[in-house]
Short mmCIF file of N, CA and C in Angstrom, two decimals:
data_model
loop_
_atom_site.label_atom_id
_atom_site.label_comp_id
_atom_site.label_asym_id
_atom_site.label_seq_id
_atom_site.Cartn_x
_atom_site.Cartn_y
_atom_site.Cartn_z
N UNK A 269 1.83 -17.36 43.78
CA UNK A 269 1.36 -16.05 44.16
C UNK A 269 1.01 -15.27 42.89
N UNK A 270 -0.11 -14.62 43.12
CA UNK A 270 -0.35 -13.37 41.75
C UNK A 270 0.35 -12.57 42.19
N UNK A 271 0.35 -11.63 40.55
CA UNK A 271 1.03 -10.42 40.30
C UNK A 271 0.35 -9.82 40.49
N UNK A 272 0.08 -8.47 42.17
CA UNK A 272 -0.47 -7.72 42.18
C UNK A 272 -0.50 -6.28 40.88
N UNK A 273 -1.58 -6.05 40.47
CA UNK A 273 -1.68 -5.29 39.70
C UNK A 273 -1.60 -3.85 40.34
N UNK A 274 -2.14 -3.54 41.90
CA UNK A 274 -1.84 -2.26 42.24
C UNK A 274 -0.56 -1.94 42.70
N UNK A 275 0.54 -3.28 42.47
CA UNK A 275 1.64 -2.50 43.48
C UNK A 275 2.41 -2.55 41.72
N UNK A 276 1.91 -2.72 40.47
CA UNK A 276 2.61 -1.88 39.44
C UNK A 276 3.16 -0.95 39.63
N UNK A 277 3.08 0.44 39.96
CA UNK A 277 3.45 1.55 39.97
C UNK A 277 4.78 1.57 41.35
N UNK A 278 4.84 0.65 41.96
CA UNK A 278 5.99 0.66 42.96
C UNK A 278 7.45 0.28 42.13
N UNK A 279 7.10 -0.60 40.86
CA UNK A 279 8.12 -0.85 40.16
C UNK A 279 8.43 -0.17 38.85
N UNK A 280 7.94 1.12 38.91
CA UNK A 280 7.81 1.74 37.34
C UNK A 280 9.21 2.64 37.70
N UNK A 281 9.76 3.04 38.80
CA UNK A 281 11.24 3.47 38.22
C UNK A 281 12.52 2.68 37.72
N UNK A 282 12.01 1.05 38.07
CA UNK A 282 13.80 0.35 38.45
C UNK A 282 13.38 -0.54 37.07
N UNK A 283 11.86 0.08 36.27
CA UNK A 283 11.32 -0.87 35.17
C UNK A 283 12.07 0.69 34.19
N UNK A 284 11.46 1.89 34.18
CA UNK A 284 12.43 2.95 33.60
C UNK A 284 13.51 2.69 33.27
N UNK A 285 14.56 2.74 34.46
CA UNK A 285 15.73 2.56 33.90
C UNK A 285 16.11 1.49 33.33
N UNK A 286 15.54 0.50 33.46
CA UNK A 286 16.00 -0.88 32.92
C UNK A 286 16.06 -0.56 31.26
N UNK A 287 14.92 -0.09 31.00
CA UNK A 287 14.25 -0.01 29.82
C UNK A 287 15.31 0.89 28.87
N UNK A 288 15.52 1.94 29.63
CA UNK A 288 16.78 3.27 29.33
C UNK A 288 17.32 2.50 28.87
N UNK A 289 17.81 1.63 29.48
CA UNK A 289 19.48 1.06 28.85
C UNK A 289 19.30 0.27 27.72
N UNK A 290 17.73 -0.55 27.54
CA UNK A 290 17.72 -1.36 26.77
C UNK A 290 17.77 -0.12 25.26
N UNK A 291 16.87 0.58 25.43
CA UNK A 291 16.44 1.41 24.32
C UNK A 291 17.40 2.65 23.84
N UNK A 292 18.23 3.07 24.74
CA UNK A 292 18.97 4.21 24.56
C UNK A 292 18.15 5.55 24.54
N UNK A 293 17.06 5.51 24.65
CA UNK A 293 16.40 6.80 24.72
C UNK A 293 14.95 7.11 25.36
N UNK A 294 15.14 7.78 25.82
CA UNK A 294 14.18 8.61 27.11
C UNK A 294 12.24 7.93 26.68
N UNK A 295 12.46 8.46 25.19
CA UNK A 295 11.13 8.14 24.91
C UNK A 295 10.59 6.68 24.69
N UNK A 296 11.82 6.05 23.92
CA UNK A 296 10.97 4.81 23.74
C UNK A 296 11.29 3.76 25.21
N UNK A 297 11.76 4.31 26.09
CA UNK A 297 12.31 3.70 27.31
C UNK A 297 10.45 3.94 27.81
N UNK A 298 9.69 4.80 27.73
CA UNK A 298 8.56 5.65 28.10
C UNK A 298 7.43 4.41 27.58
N UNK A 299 7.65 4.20 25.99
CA UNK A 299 6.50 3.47 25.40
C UNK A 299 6.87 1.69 25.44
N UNK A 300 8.38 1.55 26.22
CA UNK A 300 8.40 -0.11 26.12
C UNK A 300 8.43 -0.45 27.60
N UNK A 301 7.77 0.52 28.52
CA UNK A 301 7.36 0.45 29.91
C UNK A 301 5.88 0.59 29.82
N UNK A 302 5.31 1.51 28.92
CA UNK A 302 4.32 1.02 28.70
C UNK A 302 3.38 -0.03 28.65
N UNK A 303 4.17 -0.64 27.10
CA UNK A 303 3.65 -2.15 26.77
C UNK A 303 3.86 -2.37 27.10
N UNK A 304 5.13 -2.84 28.17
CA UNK A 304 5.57 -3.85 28.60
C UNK A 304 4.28 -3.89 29.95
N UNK A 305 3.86 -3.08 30.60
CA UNK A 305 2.69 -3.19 31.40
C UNK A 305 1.06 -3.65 30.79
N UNK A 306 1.34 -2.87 29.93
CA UNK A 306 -0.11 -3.72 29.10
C UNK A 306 -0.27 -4.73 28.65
N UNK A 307 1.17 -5.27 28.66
CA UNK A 307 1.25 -6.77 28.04
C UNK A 307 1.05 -8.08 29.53
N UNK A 308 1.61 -7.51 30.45
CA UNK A 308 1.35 -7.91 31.94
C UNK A 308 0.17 -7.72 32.72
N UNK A 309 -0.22 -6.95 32.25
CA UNK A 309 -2.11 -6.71 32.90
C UNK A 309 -2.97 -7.18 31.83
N UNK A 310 -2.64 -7.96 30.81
CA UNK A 310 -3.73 -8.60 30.08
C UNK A 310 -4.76 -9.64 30.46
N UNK A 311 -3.81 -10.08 31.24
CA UNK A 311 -4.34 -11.58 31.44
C UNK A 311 -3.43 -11.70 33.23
N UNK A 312 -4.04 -12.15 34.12
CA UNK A 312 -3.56 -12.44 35.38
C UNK A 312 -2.35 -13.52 35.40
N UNK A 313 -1.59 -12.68 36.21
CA UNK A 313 -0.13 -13.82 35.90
C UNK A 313 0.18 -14.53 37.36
N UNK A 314 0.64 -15.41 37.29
CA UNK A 314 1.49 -16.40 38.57
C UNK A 314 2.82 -16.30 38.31
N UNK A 315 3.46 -15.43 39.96
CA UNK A 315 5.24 -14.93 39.98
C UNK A 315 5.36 -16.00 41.04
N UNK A 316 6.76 -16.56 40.90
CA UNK A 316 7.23 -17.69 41.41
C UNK A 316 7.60 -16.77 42.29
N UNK A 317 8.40 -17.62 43.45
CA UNK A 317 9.01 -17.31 45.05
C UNK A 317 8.47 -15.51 44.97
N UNK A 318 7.19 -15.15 44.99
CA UNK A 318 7.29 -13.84 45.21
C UNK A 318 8.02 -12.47 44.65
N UNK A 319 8.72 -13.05 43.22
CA UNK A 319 10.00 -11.74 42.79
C UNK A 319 9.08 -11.23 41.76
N UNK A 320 8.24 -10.35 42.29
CA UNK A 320 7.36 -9.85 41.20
C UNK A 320 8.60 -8.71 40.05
N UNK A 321 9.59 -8.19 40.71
CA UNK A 321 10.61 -7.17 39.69
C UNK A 321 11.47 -8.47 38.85
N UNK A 322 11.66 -9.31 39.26
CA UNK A 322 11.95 -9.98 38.14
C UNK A 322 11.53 -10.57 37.11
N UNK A 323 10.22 -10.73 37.68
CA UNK A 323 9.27 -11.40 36.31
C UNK A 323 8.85 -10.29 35.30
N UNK A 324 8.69 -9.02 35.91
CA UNK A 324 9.00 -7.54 35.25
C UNK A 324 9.63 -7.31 34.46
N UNK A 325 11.14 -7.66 35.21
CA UNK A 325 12.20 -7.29 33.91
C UNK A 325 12.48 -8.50 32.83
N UNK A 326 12.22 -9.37 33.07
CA UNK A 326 12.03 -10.77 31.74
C UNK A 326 10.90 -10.39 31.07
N UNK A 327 9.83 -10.03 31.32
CA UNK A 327 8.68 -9.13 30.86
C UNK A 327 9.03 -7.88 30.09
N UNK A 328 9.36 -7.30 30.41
CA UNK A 328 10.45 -5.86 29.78
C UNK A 328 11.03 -6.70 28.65
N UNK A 329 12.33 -7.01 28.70
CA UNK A 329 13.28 -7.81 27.84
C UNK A 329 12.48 -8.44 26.74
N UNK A 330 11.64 -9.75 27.58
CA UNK A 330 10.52 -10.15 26.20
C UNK A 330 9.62 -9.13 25.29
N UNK A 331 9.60 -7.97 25.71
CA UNK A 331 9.08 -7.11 25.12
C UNK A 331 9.73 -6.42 24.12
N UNK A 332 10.75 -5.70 24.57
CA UNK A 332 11.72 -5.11 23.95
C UNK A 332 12.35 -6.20 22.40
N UNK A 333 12.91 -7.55 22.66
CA UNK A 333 13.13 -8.39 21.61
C UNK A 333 12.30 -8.63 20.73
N UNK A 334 10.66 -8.73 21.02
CA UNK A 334 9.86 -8.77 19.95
C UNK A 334 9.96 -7.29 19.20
N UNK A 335 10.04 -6.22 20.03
CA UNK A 335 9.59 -5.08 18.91
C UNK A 335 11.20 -5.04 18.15
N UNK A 336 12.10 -5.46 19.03
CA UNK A 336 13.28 -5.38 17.82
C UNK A 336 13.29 -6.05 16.66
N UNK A 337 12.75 -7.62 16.80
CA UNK A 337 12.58 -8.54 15.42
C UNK A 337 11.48 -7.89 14.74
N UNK A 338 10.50 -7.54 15.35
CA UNK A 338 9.70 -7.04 14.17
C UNK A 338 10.14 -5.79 13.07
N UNK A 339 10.56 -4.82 14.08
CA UNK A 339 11.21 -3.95 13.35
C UNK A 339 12.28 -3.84 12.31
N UNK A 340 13.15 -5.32 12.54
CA UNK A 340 13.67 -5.13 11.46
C UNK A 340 13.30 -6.24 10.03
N UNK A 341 12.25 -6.98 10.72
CA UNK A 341 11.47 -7.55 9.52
C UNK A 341 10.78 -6.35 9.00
N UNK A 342 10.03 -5.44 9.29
CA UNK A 342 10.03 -4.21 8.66
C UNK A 342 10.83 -3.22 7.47
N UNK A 343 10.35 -3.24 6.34
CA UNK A 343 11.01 -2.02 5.42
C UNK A 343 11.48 -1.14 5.97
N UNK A 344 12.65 -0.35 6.08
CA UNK A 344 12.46 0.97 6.21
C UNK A 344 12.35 1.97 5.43
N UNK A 345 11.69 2.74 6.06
CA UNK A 345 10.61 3.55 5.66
C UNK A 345 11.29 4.90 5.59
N UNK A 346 10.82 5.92 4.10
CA UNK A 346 11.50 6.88 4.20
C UNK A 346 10.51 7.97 3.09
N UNK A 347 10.18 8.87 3.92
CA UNK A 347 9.43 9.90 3.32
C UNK A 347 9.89 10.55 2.15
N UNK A 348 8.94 10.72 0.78
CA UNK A 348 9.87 11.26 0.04
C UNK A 348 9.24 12.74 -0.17
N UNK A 349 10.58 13.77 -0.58
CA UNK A 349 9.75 15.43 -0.49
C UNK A 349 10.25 15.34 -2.29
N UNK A 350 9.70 16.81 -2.24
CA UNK A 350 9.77 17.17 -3.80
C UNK A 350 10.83 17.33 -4.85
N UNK A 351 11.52 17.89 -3.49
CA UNK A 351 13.46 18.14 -4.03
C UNK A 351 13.89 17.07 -4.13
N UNK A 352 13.71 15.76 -3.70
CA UNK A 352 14.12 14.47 -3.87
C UNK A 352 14.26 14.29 -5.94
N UNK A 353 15.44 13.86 -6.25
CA UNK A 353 15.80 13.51 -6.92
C UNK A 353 16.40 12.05 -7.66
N UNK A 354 15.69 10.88 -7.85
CA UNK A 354 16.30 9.95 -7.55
C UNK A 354 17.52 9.56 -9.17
N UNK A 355 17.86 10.80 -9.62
CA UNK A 355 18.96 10.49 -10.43
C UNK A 355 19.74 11.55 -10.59
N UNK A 356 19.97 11.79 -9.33
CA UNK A 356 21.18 12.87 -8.74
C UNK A 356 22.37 11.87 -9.52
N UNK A 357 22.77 10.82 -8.95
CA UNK A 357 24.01 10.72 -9.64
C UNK A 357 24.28 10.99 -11.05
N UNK A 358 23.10 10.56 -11.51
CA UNK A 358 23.47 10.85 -13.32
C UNK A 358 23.12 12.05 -13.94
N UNK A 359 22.76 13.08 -12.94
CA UNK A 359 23.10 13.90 -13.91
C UNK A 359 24.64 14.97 -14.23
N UNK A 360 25.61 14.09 -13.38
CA UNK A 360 26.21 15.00 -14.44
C UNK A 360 26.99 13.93 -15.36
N UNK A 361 26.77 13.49 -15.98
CA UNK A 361 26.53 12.21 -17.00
C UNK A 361 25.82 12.74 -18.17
N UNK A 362 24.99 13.44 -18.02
CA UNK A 362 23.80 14.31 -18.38
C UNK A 362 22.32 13.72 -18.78
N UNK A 363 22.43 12.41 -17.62
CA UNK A 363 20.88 11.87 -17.99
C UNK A 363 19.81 12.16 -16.88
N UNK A 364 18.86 12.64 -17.59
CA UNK A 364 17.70 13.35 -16.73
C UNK A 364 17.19 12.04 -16.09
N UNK A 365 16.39 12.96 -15.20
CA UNK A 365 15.24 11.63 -14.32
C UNK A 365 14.59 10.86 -15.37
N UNK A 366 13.63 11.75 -16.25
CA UNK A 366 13.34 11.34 -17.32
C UNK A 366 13.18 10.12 -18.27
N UNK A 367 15.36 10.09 -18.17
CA UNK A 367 15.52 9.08 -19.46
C UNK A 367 15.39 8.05 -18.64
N UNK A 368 16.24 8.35 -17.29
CA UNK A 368 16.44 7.34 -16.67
C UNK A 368 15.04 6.13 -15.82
N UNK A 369 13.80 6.77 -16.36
CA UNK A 369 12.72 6.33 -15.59
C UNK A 369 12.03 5.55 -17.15
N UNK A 370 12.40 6.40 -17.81
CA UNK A 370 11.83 5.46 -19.42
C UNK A 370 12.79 4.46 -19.69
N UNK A 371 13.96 4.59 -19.54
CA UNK A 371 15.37 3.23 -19.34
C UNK A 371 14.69 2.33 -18.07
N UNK A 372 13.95 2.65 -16.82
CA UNK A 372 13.28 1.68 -16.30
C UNK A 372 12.28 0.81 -16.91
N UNK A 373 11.34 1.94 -17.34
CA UNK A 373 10.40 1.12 -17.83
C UNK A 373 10.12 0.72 -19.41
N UNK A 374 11.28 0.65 -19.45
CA UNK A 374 11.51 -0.24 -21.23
C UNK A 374 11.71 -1.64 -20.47
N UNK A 375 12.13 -1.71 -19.56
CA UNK A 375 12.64 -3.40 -19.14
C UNK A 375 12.28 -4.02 -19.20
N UNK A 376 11.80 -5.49 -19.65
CA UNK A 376 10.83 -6.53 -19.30
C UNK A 376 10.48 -6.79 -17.74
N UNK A 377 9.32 -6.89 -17.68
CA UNK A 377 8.23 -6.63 -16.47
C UNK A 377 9.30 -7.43 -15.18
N UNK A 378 9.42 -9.00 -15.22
CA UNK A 378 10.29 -9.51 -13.99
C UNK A 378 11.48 -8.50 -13.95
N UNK A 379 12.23 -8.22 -14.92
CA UNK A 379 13.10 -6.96 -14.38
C UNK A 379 13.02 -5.78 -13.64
N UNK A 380 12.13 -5.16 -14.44
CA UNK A 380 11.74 -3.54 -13.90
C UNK A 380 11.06 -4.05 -12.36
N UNK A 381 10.04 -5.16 -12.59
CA UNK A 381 10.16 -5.39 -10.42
C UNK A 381 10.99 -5.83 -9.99
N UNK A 382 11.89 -6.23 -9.92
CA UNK A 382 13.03 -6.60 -9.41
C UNK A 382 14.14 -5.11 -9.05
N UNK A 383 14.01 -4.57 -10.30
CA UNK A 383 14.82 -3.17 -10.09
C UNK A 383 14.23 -2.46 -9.32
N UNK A 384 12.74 -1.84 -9.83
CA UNK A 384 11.75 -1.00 -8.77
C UNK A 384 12.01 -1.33 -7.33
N UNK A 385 12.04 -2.73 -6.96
CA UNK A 385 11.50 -3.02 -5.73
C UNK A 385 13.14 -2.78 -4.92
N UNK A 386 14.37 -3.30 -5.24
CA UNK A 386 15.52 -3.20 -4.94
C UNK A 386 16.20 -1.76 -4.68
N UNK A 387 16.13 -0.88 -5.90
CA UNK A 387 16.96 -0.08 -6.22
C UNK A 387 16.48 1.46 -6.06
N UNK A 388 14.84 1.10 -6.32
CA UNK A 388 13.83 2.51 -6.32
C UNK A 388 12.99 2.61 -4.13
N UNK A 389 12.88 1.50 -4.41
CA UNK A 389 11.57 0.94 -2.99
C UNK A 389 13.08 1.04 -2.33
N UNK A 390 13.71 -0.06 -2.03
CA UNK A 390 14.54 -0.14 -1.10
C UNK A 390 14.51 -1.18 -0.01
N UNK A 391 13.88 -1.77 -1.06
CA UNK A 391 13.54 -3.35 0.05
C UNK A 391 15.05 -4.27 -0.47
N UNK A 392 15.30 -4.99 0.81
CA UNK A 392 16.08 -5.90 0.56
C UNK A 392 15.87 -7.04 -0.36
N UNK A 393 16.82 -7.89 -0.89
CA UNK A 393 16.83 -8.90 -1.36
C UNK A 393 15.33 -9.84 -1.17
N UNK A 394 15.68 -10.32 0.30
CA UNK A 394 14.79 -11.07 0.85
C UNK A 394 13.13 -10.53 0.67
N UNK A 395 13.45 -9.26 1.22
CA UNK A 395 11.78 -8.61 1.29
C UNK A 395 11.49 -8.51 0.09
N UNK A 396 12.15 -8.55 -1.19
CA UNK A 396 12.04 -8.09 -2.66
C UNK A 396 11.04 -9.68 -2.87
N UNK A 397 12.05 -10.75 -2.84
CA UNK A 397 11.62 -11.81 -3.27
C UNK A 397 10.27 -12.49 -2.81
N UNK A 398 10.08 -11.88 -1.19
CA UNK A 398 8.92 -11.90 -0.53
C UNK A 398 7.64 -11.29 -1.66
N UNK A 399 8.14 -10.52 -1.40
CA UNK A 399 6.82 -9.51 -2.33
C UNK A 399 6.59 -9.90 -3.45
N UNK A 400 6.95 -10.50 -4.68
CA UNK A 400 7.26 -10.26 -5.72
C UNK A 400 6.68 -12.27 -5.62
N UNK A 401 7.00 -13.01 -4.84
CA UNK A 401 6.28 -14.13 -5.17
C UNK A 401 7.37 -15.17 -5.72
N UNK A 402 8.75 -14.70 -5.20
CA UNK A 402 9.79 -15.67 -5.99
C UNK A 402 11.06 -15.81 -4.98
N UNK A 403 11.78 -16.34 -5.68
CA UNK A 403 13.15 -16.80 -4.42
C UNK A 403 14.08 -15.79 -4.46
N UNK A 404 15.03 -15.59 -3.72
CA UNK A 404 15.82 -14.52 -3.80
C UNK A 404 16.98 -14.58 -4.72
N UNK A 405 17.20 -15.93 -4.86
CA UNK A 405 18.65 -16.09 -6.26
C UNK A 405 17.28 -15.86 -7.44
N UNK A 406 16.40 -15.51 -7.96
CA UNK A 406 15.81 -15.45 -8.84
C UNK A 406 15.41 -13.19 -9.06
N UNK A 407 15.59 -13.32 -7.60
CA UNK A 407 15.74 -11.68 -7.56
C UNK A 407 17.21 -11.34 -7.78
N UNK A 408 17.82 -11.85 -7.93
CA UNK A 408 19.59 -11.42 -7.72
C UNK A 408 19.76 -11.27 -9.26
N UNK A 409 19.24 -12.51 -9.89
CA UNK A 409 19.60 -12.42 -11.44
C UNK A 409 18.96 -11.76 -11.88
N UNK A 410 17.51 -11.07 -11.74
CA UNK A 410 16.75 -10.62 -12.59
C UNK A 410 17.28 -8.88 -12.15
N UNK A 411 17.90 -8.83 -11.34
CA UNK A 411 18.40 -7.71 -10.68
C UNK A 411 19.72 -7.57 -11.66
N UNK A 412 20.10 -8.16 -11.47
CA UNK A 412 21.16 -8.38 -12.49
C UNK A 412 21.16 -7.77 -13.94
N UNK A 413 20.46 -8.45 -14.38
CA UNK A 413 19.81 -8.66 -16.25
C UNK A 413 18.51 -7.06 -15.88
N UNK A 414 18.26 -6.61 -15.35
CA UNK A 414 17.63 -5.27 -15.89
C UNK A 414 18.46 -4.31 -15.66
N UNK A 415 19.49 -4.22 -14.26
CA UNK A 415 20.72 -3.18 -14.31
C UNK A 415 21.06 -3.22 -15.69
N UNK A 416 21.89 -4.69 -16.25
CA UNK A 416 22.36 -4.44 -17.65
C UNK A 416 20.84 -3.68 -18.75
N UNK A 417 20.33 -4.17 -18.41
CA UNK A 417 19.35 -3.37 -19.51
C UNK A 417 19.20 -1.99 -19.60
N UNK A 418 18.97 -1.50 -18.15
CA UNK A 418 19.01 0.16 -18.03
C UNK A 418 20.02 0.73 -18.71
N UNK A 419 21.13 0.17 -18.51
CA UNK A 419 22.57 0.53 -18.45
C UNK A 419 22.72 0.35 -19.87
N UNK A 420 22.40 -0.40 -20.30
CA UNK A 420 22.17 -0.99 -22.14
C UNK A 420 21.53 0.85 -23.04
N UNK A 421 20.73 0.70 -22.01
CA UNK A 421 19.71 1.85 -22.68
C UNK A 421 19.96 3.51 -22.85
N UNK A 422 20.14 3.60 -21.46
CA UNK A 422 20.97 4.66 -21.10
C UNK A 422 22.76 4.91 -21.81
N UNK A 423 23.32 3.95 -21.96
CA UNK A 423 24.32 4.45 -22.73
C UNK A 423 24.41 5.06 -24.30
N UNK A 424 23.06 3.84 -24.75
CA UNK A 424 22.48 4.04 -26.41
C UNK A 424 22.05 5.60 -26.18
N UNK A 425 21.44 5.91 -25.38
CA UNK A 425 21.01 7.50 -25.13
C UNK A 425 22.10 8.65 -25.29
N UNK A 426 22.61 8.27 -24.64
CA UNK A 426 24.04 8.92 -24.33
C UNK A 426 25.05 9.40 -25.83
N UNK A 427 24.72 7.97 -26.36
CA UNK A 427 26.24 8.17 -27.36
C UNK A 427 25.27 8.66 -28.70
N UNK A 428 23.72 8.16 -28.68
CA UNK A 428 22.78 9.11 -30.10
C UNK A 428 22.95 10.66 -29.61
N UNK A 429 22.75 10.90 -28.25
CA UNK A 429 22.78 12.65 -28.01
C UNK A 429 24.44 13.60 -28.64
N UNK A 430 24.99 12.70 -28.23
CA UNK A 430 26.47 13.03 -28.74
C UNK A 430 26.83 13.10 -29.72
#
């Protein structure tokens, strides 16, 4: 039997709540009932013994799991404003953004990307090594060996100001 496409809308509340629970919230319960319909009216489907709400909600579910894996193969993402400071901790240490961005970029190049991409970006390990064209025990050490370098640099700073 096909999946009638006009009796969609007979199953868009018991597809709602389903969705509610999957998502925890009103809105994206809204946009993964959505897709999850646009992904079902693409192409004409065949529902076994007639349970068109069940092939719905495995439809739903398959929906919902892809946008979860993708999402967290995804960076997250984080707007930066002006007041953002990314060497709040050190200053009361008393090292400015400043030193601490010229202590970056004194590093030898596989370092400073390794640091940039880890410590500044905020990509994981994995996504670091992705990007960057190398393995992730090769991001760990080089992560490694430019912390010490910053840290090398920044202290020499520290103890000439003193």
């Amino acid at each position: 039997m096909m999946l009638d496409p006009n009796r969609l809308g007979d199953y868009m509340s018991p597809m709602y709540r389903a969705a509610w629970a999957l998502c925890g919230s009103r809105h994206d319960a809204e946009d993964l009932v959505q897709e999850t319909f646009v992904n079902v009216l693409k192409r004409p489907r065949f529902v076994r013994d007639g349970n068109e709400i069940g092939y719905l909600l495995r439809a739903l579910r398959n929906t919902y799991s892809s946008r979860y894996r993708s999402a967290v193969r995804k960076p997250a993402e984080r707007q930066l404003f002006e007041d953002d400071d990314p060497a709040a901790p050190f200053t009361e240490h008393g090292i400015s953004s400043r030193e601490l961005m010229e202590a970056v970029a004194s590093a030898p190049a596989p370092y400073r990307d390794a640091v940039i991409a880890v410590d500044l970006v905020g990509l994981s390990y994995r996504e670091a090594a992705h990007s960057l064209h190398t393995r992730e025990a090769t991001i760990t050490s080089r992560l490694h060996r430019g912390r010490q370098h910053i840290a090398r640099v920044l202290t020499e700073a520290t103890t000439a100001a003193a």
